[in-house]
XYZ file of C-alpha atoms in Angstrom:
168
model
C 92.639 178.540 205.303
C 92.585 177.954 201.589
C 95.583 175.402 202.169
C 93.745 173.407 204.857
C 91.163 173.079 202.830
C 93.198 171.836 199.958
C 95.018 169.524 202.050
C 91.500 168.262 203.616
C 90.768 167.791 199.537
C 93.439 165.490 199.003
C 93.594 163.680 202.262
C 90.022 162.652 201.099
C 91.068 161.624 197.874
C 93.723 159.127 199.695
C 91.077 157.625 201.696
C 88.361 156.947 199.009
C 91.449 155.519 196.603
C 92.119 153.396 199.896
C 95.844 154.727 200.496
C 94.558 155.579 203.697
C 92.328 153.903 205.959
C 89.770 155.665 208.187
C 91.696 155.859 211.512
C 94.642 157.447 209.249
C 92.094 160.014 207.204
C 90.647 161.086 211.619
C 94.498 161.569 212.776
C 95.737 163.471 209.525
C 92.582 166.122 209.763
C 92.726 166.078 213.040
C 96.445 167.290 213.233
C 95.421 169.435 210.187
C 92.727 171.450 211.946
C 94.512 171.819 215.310
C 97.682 173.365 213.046
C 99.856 170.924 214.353
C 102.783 169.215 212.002
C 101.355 165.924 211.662
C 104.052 162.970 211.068
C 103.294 161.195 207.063
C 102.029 158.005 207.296
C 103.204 155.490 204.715
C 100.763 154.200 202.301
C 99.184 150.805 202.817
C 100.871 147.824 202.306
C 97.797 145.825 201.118
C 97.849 147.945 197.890
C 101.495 147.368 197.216
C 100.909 144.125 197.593
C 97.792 143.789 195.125
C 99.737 145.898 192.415
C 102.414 143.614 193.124
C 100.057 141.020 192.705
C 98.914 142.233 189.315
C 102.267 142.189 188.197
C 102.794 138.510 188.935
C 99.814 137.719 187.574
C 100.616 139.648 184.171
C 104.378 137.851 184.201
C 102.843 134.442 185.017
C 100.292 134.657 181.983
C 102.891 135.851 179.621
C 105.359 132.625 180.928
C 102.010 130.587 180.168
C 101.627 131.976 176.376
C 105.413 131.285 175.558
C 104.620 127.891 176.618
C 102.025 127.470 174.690
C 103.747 128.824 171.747
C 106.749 126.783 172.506
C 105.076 123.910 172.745
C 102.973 123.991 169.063
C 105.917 125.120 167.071
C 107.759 122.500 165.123
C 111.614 122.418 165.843
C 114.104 123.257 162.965
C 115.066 120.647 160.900
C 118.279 119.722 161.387
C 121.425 120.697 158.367
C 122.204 118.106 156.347
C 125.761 117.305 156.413
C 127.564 116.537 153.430
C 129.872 113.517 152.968
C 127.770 111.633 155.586
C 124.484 109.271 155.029
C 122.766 108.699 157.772
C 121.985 105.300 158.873
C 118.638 103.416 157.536
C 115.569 103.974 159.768
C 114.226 100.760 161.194
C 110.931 100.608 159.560
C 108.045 101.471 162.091
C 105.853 98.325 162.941
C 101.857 99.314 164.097
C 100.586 97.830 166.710
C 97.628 96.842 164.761
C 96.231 95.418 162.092
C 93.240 96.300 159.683
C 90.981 94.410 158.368
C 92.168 95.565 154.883
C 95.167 93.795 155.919
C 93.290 90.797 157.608
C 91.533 90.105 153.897
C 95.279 89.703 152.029
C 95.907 86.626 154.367
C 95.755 84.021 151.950
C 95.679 80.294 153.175
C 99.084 78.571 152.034
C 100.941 81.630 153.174
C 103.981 81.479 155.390
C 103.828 82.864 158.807
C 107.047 85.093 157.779
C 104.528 86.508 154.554
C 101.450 86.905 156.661
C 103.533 89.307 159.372
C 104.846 91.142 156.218
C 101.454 91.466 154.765
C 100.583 92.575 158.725
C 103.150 95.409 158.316
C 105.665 93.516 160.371
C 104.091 92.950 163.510
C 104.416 89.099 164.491
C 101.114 88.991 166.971
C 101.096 87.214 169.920
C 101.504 83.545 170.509
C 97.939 82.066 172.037
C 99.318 78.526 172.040
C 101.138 76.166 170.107
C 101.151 72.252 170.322
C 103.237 69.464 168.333
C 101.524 66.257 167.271
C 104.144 63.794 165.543
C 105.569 66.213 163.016
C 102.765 68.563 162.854
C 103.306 72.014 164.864
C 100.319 74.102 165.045
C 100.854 77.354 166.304
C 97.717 80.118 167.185
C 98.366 83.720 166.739
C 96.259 86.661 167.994
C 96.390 90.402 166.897
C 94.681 93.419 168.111
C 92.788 95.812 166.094
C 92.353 99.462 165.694
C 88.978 99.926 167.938
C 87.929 97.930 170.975
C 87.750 94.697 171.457
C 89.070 94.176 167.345
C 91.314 91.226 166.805
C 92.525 88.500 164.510
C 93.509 85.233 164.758
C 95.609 82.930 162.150
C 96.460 79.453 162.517
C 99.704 78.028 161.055
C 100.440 74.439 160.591
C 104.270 73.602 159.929
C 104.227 77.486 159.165
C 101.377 77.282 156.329
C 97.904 79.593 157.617
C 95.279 76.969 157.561
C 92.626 79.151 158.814
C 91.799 82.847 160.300
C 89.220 84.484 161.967
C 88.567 87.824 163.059
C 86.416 90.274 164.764
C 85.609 94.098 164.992
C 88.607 94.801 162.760
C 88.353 98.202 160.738
């Protein structure tokens, strides 16, 4: 009696950890108390599957933090090899100017000096018109913040005037 009792024990345990449901807990004491054999039943599936699920979920949040590491670390410089130079690095051109930069425009100034005093960039053409031997050209540059430009006018390639607005 002490062993049905037992078993009883731990056939309760199952159910209230959920490996078996309440249908499974009546047929297994059932079959206990009548002393007949009664056949195992499996465990649930829904419990493999949310311990499976766990799992994933553990694997997919370790894939995320590698990525994350992955993705802030700086890659290894490559070796220098000797015996080689490598070539010259075109120099890098912004995409706008400053208004530290707009003040250095002086008017006499080439349009070649003015786009080097603009760290190389050359602007945008707005218009340009010839009038006997006089070629005005208009040139427009956007700033740092929004809406900031500049404007220079060049006359047979001499800035005869500027303007600008919102520049930082």
């Amino acid at each position: 009696m002490a062993n049905i009792s037992e078993e009883l024990a731990q056939l309760a345990a199952l159910r209230d950890q959920g490996v078996l449901s309440e249908a499974e807990f009546a047929a297994q004491k059932n079959a206990l108390l009548q002393n007949s054999p009664a056949t195992p039943i499996a465990p649930k599936k829904g419990n493999m599957l949310r311990n499976g699920g766990i799992g994933c979920a553990v694997i997919l949040a370790l894939l995320i933090v590698l990525a994350i590491i992955g993705s802030t670390m700086k890659p290894a410089s490559p070796e220098k090899v000797t015996g080689y130079s490598a070539a010259p690095e075109a120099p890098v051109v912004s995409k706008f100017v400053t208004k530290a930069q707009f003040d250095q425009l002086r008017d006499g100034m080439s349009y070649a000096e003015a786009v080097k005093v603009l760290g190389g960039n050359e602007g945008e053409v707005m218009s340009t018109n010839k009038f006997g031997s006089t070629k005005t050209t208009m040139y427009v540059w956007k700033g740092t913040s929004f809406g900031g430009n500049m404007n220079a006018m060049f006359q047979n390639d001499r800035l005869m005037s500027k303007a600008q607005m919102g520049l930082e």
